[in-house]
PDB file of N, CA and C in Angstrom:
ATOM      1  N   MET A   1     -20.477  26.467  45.589  1.00  0.00           N
ATOM      2  CA  MET A   1     -19.930  26.446  44.252  1.00  0.00           C
ATOM      3  C   MET A   1     -18.515  25.902  44.335  1.00  0.00           C
ATOM      4  N   GLY A   2     -18.203  24.963  43.460  1.00  0.00           N
ATOM      5  CA  GLY A   2     -16.889  24.354  43.445  1.00  0.00           C
ATOM      6  C   GLY A   2     -15.947  25.066  42.501  1.00  0.00           C
ATOM      7  N   ILE A   3     -15.046  25.838  43.077  1.00  0.00           N
ATOM      8  CA  ILE A   3     -14.046  26.553  42.293  1.00  0.00           C
ATOM      9  C   ILE A   3     -12.841  25.621  42.122  1.00  0.00           C
ATOM     10  N   PRO A   4     -12.245  25.551  40.934  1.00  0.00           N
ATOM     11  CA  PRO A   4     -11.081  24.692  40.756  1.00  0.00           C
ATOM     12  C   PRO A   4      -9.969  25.050  41.743  1.00  0.00           C
ATOM     13  N   LYS A   5      -9.326  24.048  42.266  1.00  0.00           N
ATOM     14  CA  LYS A   5      -8.253  24.270  43.229  1.00  0.00           C
ATOM     15  C   LYS A   5      -6.950  24.660  42.541  1.00  0.00           C
ATOM     16  N   ASN A   6      -6.814  24.274  41.290  1.00  0.00           N
ATOM     17  CA  ASN A   6      -5.617  24.606  40.522  1.00  0.00           C
ATOM     18  C   ASN A   6      -5.953  25.651  39.471  1.00  0.00           C
ATOM     19  N   PRO A   7      -4.939  26.390  39.025  1.00  0.00           N
ATOM     20  CA  PRO A   7      -5.203  27.381  37.968  1.00  0.00           C
ATOM     21  C   PRO A   7      -5.791  26.717  36.724  1.00  0.00           C
ATOM     22  N   VAL A   8      -6.664  27.434  36.075  1.00  0.00           N
ATOM     23  CA  VAL A   8      -7.275  26.952  34.833  1.00  0.00           C
ATOM     24  C   VAL A   8      -6.634  27.730  33.691  1.00  0.00           C
ATOM     25  N   THR A   9      -6.137  26.999  32.735  1.00  0.00           N
ATOM     26  CA  THR A   9      -5.507  27.625  31.578  1.00  0.00           C
ATOM     27  C   THR A   9      -6.487  27.600  30.416  1.00  0.00           C
ATOM     28  N   LEU A  10      -6.685  28.760  29.828  1.00  0.00           N
ATOM     29  CA  LEU A  10      -7.573  28.862  28.671  1.00  0.00           C
ATOM     30  C   LEU A  10      -6.742  29.190  27.435  1.00  0.00           C
ATOM     31  N   SER A  11      -7.106  28.568  26.349  1.00  0.00           N
ATOM     32  CA  SER A  11      -6.442  28.891  25.083  1.00  0.00           C
ATOM     33  C   SER A  11      -6.998  30.215  24.570  1.00  0.00           C
ATOM     34  N   SER A  12      -6.288  30.799  23.640  1.00  0.00           N
ATOM     35  CA  SER A  12      -6.785  32.053  23.060  1.00  0.00           C
ATOM     36  C   SER A  12      -8.115  31.809  22.351  1.00  0.00           C
ATOM     37  N   GLN A  13      -8.308  30.615  21.805  1.00  0.00           N
ATOM     38  CA  GLN A  13      -9.576  30.277  21.156  1.00  0.00           C
ATOM     39  C   GLN A  13     -10.710  30.222  22.182  1.00  0.00           C
ATOM     40  N   GLN A  14     -10.470  29.640  23.354  1.00  0.00           N
ATOM     41  CA  GLN A  14     -11.492  29.577  24.400  1.00  0.00           C
ATOM     42  C   GLN A  14     -11.851  30.973  24.889  1.00  0.00           C
ATOM     43  N   ILE A  15     -10.838  31.824  25.036  1.00  0.00           N
ATOM     44  CA  ILE A  15     -11.095  33.205  25.470  1.00  0.00           C
ATOM     45  C   ILE A  15     -11.916  33.928  24.419  1.00  0.00           C
ATOM     46  N   GLU A  16     -11.576  33.740  23.159  1.00  0.00           N
ATOM     47  CA  GLU A  16     -12.334  34.368  22.067  1.00  0.00           C
ATOM     48  C   GLU A  16     -13.778  33.873  22.048  1.00  0.00           C
ATOM     49  N   GLU A  17     -13.977  32.572  22.243  1.00  0.00           N
ATOM     50  CA  GLU A  17     -15.332  32.021  22.270  1.00  0.00           C
ATOM     51  C   GLU A  17     -16.145  32.608  23.425  1.00  0.00           C
ATOM     52  N   LEU A  18     -15.532  32.692  24.595  1.00  0.00           N
ATOM     53  CA  LEU A  18     -16.235  33.300  25.737  1.00  0.00           C
ATOM     54  C   LEU A  18     -16.561  34.756  25.454  1.00  0.00           C
ATOM     55  N   ASN A  19     -15.622  35.463  24.848  1.00  0.00           N
ATOM     56  CA  ASN A  19     -15.849  36.867  24.523  1.00  0.00           C
ATOM     57  C   ASN A  19     -17.002  37.023  23.537  1.00  0.00           C
ATOM     58  N   GLN A  20     -17.063  36.148  22.536  1.00  0.00           N
ATOM     59  CA  GLN A  20     -18.161  36.195  21.563  1.00  0.00           C
ATOM     60  C   GLN A  20     -19.498  35.882  22.232  1.00  0.00           C
ATOM     61  N   LYS A  21     -19.501  34.910  23.133  1.00  0.00           N
ATOM     62  CA  LYS A  21     -20.730  34.556  23.844  1.00  0.00           C
ATOM     63  C   LYS A  21     -21.176  35.694  24.754  1.00  0.00           C
ATOM     64  N   LEU A  22     -20.214  36.350  25.387  1.00  0.00           N
ATOM     65  CA  LEU A  22     -20.539  37.501  26.242  1.00  0.00           C
ATOM     66  C   LEU A  22     -21.119  38.636  25.400  1.00  0.00           C
ATOM     67  N   ALA A  23     -20.520  38.888  24.256  1.00  0.00           N
ATOM     68  CA  ALA A  23     -21.023  39.944  23.364  1.00  0.00           C
ATOM     69  C   ALA A  23     -22.440  39.621  22.893  1.00  0.00           C
ATOM     70  N   LYS A  24     -22.693  38.355  22.564  1.00  0.00           N
ATOM     71  CA  LYS A  24     -24.041  37.955  22.134  1.00  0.00           C
ATOM     72  C   LYS A  24     -25.038  38.132  23.265  1.00  0.00           C
ATOM     73  N   MET A  25     -24.642  37.740  24.490  1.00  0.00           N
ATOM     74  CA  MET A  25     -25.538  37.891  25.623  1.00  0.00           C
ATOM     75  C   MET A  25     -25.856  39.370  25.865  1.00  0.00           C
ATOM     76  N   ARG A  26     -24.840  40.226  25.818  1.00  0.00           N
ATOM     77  CA  ARG A  26     -25.071  41.673  26.011  1.00  0.00           C
ATOM     78  C   ARG A  26     -26.024  42.197  24.940  1.00  0.00           C
ATOM     79  N   HIS A  27     -25.811  41.794  23.701  1.00  0.00           N
ATOM     80  CA  HIS A  27     -26.658  42.234  22.597  1.00  0.00           C
ATOM     81  C   HIS A  27     -28.109  41.778  22.802  1.00  0.00           C
ATOM     82  N   ASP A  28     -28.288  40.499  23.145  1.00  0.00           N
ATOM     83  CA  ASP A  28     -29.635  39.955  23.342  1.00  0.00           C
ATOM     84  C   ASP A  28     -30.347  40.637  24.507  1.00  0.00           C
ATOM     85  N   ILE A  29     -29.644  40.831  25.605  1.00  0.00           N
ATOM     86  CA  ILE A  29     -30.272  41.484  26.759  1.00  0.00           C
ATOM     87  C   ILE A  29     -30.599  42.938  26.435  1.00  0.00           C
ATOM     88  N   ASN A  30     -29.719  43.608  25.714  1.00  0.00           N
ATOM     89  CA  ASN A  30     -30.008  44.976  25.296  1.00  0.00           C
ATOM     90  C   ASN A  30     -31.275  45.023  24.437  1.00  0.00           C
ATOM     91  N   ASN A  31     -31.457  44.042  23.567  1.00  0.00           N
ATOM     92  CA  ASN A  31     -32.672  43.988  22.750  1.00  0.00           C
ATOM     93  C   ASN A  31     -33.915  43.807  23.623  1.00  0.00           C
ATOM     94  N   HIS A  32     -33.829  42.933  24.620  1.00  0.00           N
ATOM     95  CA  HIS A  32     -34.968  42.725  25.520  1.00  0.00           C
ATOM     96  C   HIS A  32     -35.297  44.013  26.284  1.00  0.00           C
ATOM     97  N   LEU A  33     -34.262  44.691  26.761  1.00  0.00           N
ATOM     98  CA  LEU A  33     -34.481  45.938  27.490  1.00  0.00           C
ATOM     99  C   LEU A  33     -35.042  47.021  26.576  1.00  0.00           C
ATOM    100  N   SER A  34     -34.604  47.030  25.329  1.00  0.00           N
ATOM    101  CA  SER A  34     -35.146  47.997  24.360  1.00  0.00           C
ATOM    102  C   SER A  34     -36.638  47.769  24.144  1.00  0.00           C
ATOM    103  N   LEU A  35     -37.052  46.507  24.104  1.00  0.00           N
ATOM    104  CA  LEU A  35     -38.477  46.207  23.963  1.00  0.00           C
ATOM    105  C   LEU A  35     -39.270  46.688  25.176  1.00  0.00           C
ATOM    106  N   ILE A  36     -38.672  46.582  26.350  1.00  0.00           N
ATOM    107  CA  ILE A  36     -39.347  47.065  27.561  1.00  0.00           C
ATOM    108  C   ILE A  36     -39.530  48.577  27.474  1.00  0.00           C
ATOM    109  N   VAL A  37     -38.475  49.289  27.098  1.00  0.00           N
ATOM    110  CA  VAL A  37     -38.561  50.750  26.962  1.00  0.00           C
ATOM    111  C   VAL A  37     -39.587  51.117  25.902  1.00  0.00           C
ATOM    112  N   PHE A  38     -39.579  50.408  24.780  1.00  0.00           N
ATOM    113  CA  PHE A  38     -40.538  50.659  23.704  1.00  0.00           C
ATOM    114  C   PHE A  38     -41.969  50.475  24.203  1.00  0.00           C
ATOM    115  N   ALA A  39     -42.218  49.378  24.923  1.00  0.00           N
ATOM    116  CA  ALA A  39     -43.574  49.106  25.413  1.00  0.00           C
ATOM    117  C   ALA A  39     -44.046  50.192  26.357  1.00  0.00           C
ATOM    118  N   VAL A  40     -43.169  50.674  27.218  1.00  0.00           N
ATOM    119  CA  VAL A  40     -43.540  51.751  28.140  1.00  0.00           C
ATOM    120  C   VAL A  40     -43.862  53.027  27.366  1.00  0.00           C
ATOM    121  N   GLU A  41     -43.058  53.344  26.359  1.00  0.00           N
ATOM    122  CA  GLU A  41     -43.313  54.539  25.551  1.00  0.00           C
ATOM    123  C   GLU A  41     -44.646  54.433  24.802  1.00  0.00           C
ATOM    124  N   VAL A  42     -44.928  53.265  24.264  1.00  0.00           N
ATOM    125  CA  VAL A  42     -46.207  53.066  23.574  1.00  0.00           C
ATOM    126  C   VAL A  42     -47.357  53.268  24.540  1.00  0.00           C
ATOM    127  N   LEU A  43     -47.234  52.711  25.737  1.00  0.00           N
ATOM    128  CA  LEU A  43     -48.313  52.843  26.726  1.00  0.00           C
ATOM    129  C   LEU A  43     -48.543  54.294  27.132  1.00  0.00           C
ATOM    130  N   ARG A  44     -47.495  55.085  27.149  1.00  0.00           N
ATOM    131  CA  ARG A  44     -47.657  56.512  27.483  1.00  0.00           C
ATOM    132  C   ARG A  44     -48.502  57.234  26.452  1.00  0.00           C
ATOM    133  N   SER A  45     -48.346  56.858  25.185  1.00  0.00           N
ATOM    134  CA  SER A  45     -49.090  57.566  24.141  1.00  0.00           C
ATOM    135  C   SER A  45     -50.354  56.837  23.694  1.00  0.00           C
ATOM    136  N   LYS A  46     -50.411  55.528  23.931  1.00  0.00           N
ATOM    137  CA  LYS A  46     -51.573  54.747  23.497  1.00  0.00           C
ATOM    138  C   LYS A  46     -51.983  53.770  24.599  1.00  0.00           C
ATOM    139  N   PRO A  47     -52.591  54.254  25.643  1.00  0.00           N
ATOM    140  CA  PRO A  47     -52.963  53.379  26.753  1.00  0.00           C
ATOM    141  C   PRO A  47     -53.908  52.248  26.354  1.00  0.00           C
ATOM    142  N   GLU A  48     -54.582  52.382  25.237  1.00  0.00           N
ATOM    143  CA  GLU A  48     -55.500  51.331  24.791  1.00  0.00           C
ATOM    144  C   GLU A  48     -54.756  50.059  24.365  1.00  0.00           C
ATOM    145  N   MET A  49     -53.441  50.137  24.240  1.00  0.00           N
ATOM    146  CA  MET A  49     -52.637  48.972  23.846  1.00  0.00           C
ATOM    147  C   MET A  49     -52.082  48.211  25.049  1.00  0.00           C
ATOM    148  N   ILE A  50     -52.722  48.406  26.195  1.00  0.00           N
ATOM    149  CA  ILE A  50     -52.185  47.817  27.421  1.00  0.00           C
ATOM    150  C   ILE A  50     -52.054  46.300  27.370  1.00  0.00           C
ATOM    151  N   GLU A  51     -53.023  45.611  26.801  1.00  0.00           N
ATOM    152  CA  GLU A  51     -52.944  44.142  26.762  1.00  0.00           C
ATOM    153  C   GLU A  51     -51.743  43.671  25.946  1.00  0.00           C
ATOM    154  N   ARG A  52     -51.581  44.233  24.776  1.00  0.00           N
ATOM    155  CA  ARG A  52     -50.469  43.831  23.901  1.00  0.00           C
ATOM    156  C   ARG A  52     -49.120  44.186  24.520  1.00  0.00           C
ATOM    157  N   MET A  53     -49.010  45.381  25.073  1.00  0.00           N
ATOM    158  CA  MET A  53     -47.741  45.813  25.647  1.00  0.00           C
ATOM    159  C   MET A  53     -47.441  45.081  26.956  1.00  0.00           C
ATOM    160  N   THR A  54     -48.473  44.714  27.702  1.00  0.00           N
ATOM    161  CA  THR A  54     -48.270  43.931  28.918  1.00  0.00           C
ATOM    162  C   THR A  54     -47.675  42.572  28.563  1.00  0.00           C
ATOM    163  N   ALA A  55     -48.160  41.979  27.488  1.00  0.00           N
ATOM    164  CA  ALA A  55     -47.606  40.700  27.038  1.00  0.00           C
ATOM    165  C   ALA A  55     -46.137  40.866  26.641  1.00  0.00           C
ATOM    166  N   THR A  56     -45.840  41.941  25.921  1.00  0.00           N
ATOM    167  CA  THR A  56     -44.454  42.210  25.529  1.00  0.00           C
ATOM    168  C   THR A  56     -43.568  42.380  26.758  1.00  0.00           C
ATOM    169  N   LEU A  57     -44.052  43.143  27.724  1.00  0.00           N
ATOM    170  CA  LEU A  57     -43.277  43.371  28.943  1.00  0.00           C
ATOM    171  C   LEU A  57     -43.051  42.081  29.724  1.00  0.00           C
ATOM    172  N   SER A  58     -44.086  41.302  29.890  1.00  0.00           N
ATOM    173  CA  SER A  58     -43.964  40.083  30.701  1.00  0.00           C
ATOM    174  C   SER A  58     -43.123  39.011  30.010  1.00  0.00           C
ATOM    175  N   ASP A  59     -43.012  39.060  28.695  1.00  0.00           N
ATOM    176  CA  ASP A  59     -42.188  38.087  27.968  1.00  0.00           C
ATOM    177  C   ASP A  59     -40.690  38.323  28.149  1.00  0.00           C
ATOM    178  N   GLN A  60     -40.307  39.544  28.473  1.00  0.00           N
ATOM    179  CA  GLN A  60     -38.886  39.887  28.479  1.00  0.00           C
ATOM    180  C   GLN A  60     -38.115  39.315  29.668  1.00  0.00           C
ATOM    181  N   THR A  61     -38.711  39.284  30.840  1.00  0.00           N
ATOM    182  CA  THR A  61     -37.996  38.798  32.028  1.00  0.00           C
ATOM    183  C   THR A  61     -37.504  37.365  31.864  1.00  0.00           C
ATOM    184  N   PRO A  62     -38.345  36.403  31.456  1.00  0.00           N
ATOM    185  CA  PRO A  62     -37.819  35.047  31.290  1.00  0.00           C
ATOM    186  C   PRO A  62     -36.766  34.945  30.185  1.00  0.00           C
ATOM    187  N   LYS A  63     -36.862  35.778  29.176  1.00  0.00           N
ATOM    188  CA  LYS A  63     -35.859  35.758  28.114  1.00  0.00           C
ATOM    189  C   LYS A  63     -34.507  36.246  28.632  1.00  0.00           C
ATOM    190  N   ILE A  64     -34.533  37.301  29.428  1.00  0.00           N
ATOM    191  CA  ILE A  64     -33.290  37.820  30.020  1.00  0.00           C
ATOM    192  C   ILE A  64     -32.695  36.781  30.961  1.00  0.00           C
ATOM    193  N   THR A  65     -33.533  36.180  31.793  1.00  0.00           N
ATOM    194  CA  THR A  65     -33.069  35.147  32.721  1.00  0.00           C
ATOM    195  C   THR A  65     -32.459  33.977  31.966  1.00  0.00           C
ATOM    196  N   SER A  66     -33.083  33.574  30.889  1.00  0.00           N
ATOM    197  CA  SER A  66     -32.574  32.472  30.076  1.00  0.00           C
ATOM    198  C   SER A  66     -31.221  32.813  29.453  1.00  0.00           C
ATOM    199  N   ASP A  67     -31.090  34.015  28.917  1.00  0.00           N
ATOM    200  CA  ASP A  67     -29.819  34.434  28.318  1.00  0.00           C
ATOM    201  C   ASP A  67     -28.697  34.422  29.355  1.00  0.00           C
ATOM    202  N   LEU A  68     -28.993  34.940  30.544  1.00  0.00           N
ATOM    203  CA  LEU A  68     -27.992  34.956  31.614  1.00  0.00           C
ATOM    204  C   LEU A  68     -27.621  33.539  32.055  1.00  0.00           C
ATOM    205  N   ALA A  69     -28.607  32.680  32.202  1.00  0.00           N
ATOM    206  CA  ALA A  69     -28.360  31.304  32.638  1.00  0.00           C
ATOM    207  C   ALA A  69     -27.518  30.552  31.608  1.00  0.00           C
ATOM    208  N   LYS A  70     -27.829  30.751  30.332  1.00  0.00           N
ATOM    209  CA  LYS A  70     -27.075  30.074  29.278  1.00  0.00           C
ATOM    210  C   LYS A  70     -25.613  30.507  29.298  1.00  0.00           C
ATOM    211  N   PHE A  71     -25.377  31.808  29.366  1.00  0.00           N
ATOM    212  CA  PHE A  71     -23.995  32.272  29.395  1.00  0.00           C
ATOM    213  C   PHE A  71     -23.284  31.797  30.665  1.00  0.00           C
ATOM    214  N   SER A  72     -23.960  31.868  31.795  1.00  0.00           N
ATOM    215  CA  SER A  72     -23.354  31.430  33.061  1.00  0.00           C
ATOM    216  C   SER A  72     -22.936  29.966  32.987  1.00  0.00           C
ATOM    217  N   ALA A  73     -23.788  29.130  32.422  1.00  0.00           N
ATOM    218  CA  ALA A  73     -23.466  27.704  32.305  1.00  0.00           C
ATOM    219  C   ALA A  73     -22.238  27.496  31.420  1.00  0.00           C
ATOM    220  N   GLU A  74     -22.171  28.208  30.301  1.00  0.00           N
ATOM    221  CA  GLU A  74     -21.026  28.083  29.404  1.00  0.00           C
ATOM    222  C   GLU A  74     -19.752  28.614  30.063  1.00  0.00           C
ATOM    223  N   PHE A  75     -19.878  29.711  30.785  1.00  0.00           N
ATOM    224  CA  PHE A  75     -18.747  30.299  31.498  1.00  0.00           C
ATOM    225  C   PHE A  75     -18.226  29.328  32.555  1.00  0.00           C
ATOM    226  N   GLU A  76     -19.146  28.786  33.349  1.00  0.00           N
ATOM    227  CA  GLU A  76     -18.757  27.851  34.411  1.00  0.00           C
ATOM    228  C   GLU A  76     -18.135  26.584  33.830  1.00  0.00           C
ATOM    229  N   GLN A  77     -18.662  26.102  32.728  1.00  0.00           N
ATOM    230  CA  GLN A  77     -18.111  24.903  32.099  1.00  0.00           C
ATOM    231  C   GLN A  77     -16.689  25.173  31.609  1.00  0.00           C
ATOM    232  N   THR A  78     -16.484  26.307  30.945  1.00  0.00           N
ATOM    233  CA  THR A  78     -15.172  26.640  30.427  1.00  0.00           C
ATOM    234  C   THR A  78     -14.144  26.775  31.543  1.00  0.00           C
ATOM    235  N   LEU A  79     -14.552  27.376  32.666  1.00  0.00           N
ATOM    236  CA  LEU A  79     -13.640  27.598  33.787  1.00  0.00           C
ATOM    237  C   LEU A  79     -13.649  26.458  34.796  1.00  0.00           C
ATOM    238  N   GLU A  80     -14.382  25.381  34.464  1.00  0.00           N
ATOM    239  CA  GLU A  80     -14.452  24.193  35.309  1.00  0.00           C
ATOM    240  C   GLU A  80     -14.990  24.505  36.708  1.00  0.00           C
ATOM    241  N   ILE A  81     -15.976  25.380  36.764  1.00  0.00           N
ATOM    242  CA  ILE A  81     -16.651  25.719  38.019  1.00  0.00           C
ATOM    243  C   ILE A  81     -17.857  24.799  38.140  1.00  0.00           C
ATOM    244  N   THR A  82     -18.001  24.175  39.288  1.00  0.00           N
ATOM    245  CA  THR A  82     -19.134  23.269  39.505  1.00  0.00           C
ATOM    246  C   THR A  82     -20.079  23.871  40.538  1.00  0.00           C
ATOM    247  N   ARG A  83     -21.327  23.515  40.407  1.00  0.00           N
ATOM    248  CA  ARG A  83     -22.325  23.935  41.399  1.00  0.00           C
ATOM    249  C   ARG A  83     -22.544  22.793  42.366  1.00  0.00           C
ATOM    250  N   ASP A  84     -22.424  23.096  43.644  1.00  0.00           N
ATOM    251  CA  ASP A  84     -22.614  22.062  44.674  1.00  0.00           C
ATOM    252  C   ASP A  84     -24.070  21.915  45.040  1.00  0.00           C
TER     253      ASP A  84
END
């Protein structure tokens, strides 16, 4: 990973934008995790819903990965971090 050799200066607007993006990512990931907890609770009381809840569970991992990757890319771009 290529870390800038010189200090990177961020404007207050850039910091605010990163903070908003971080808050959105936390919110989105929390929603995905809530769906996982919900699916497990449903399965405990209604095992006959296994197919539907399995789909819900399996959908969440790529969504979480995508949210993290998107924020990481924006973070790295803002801080001028490059991937080697």
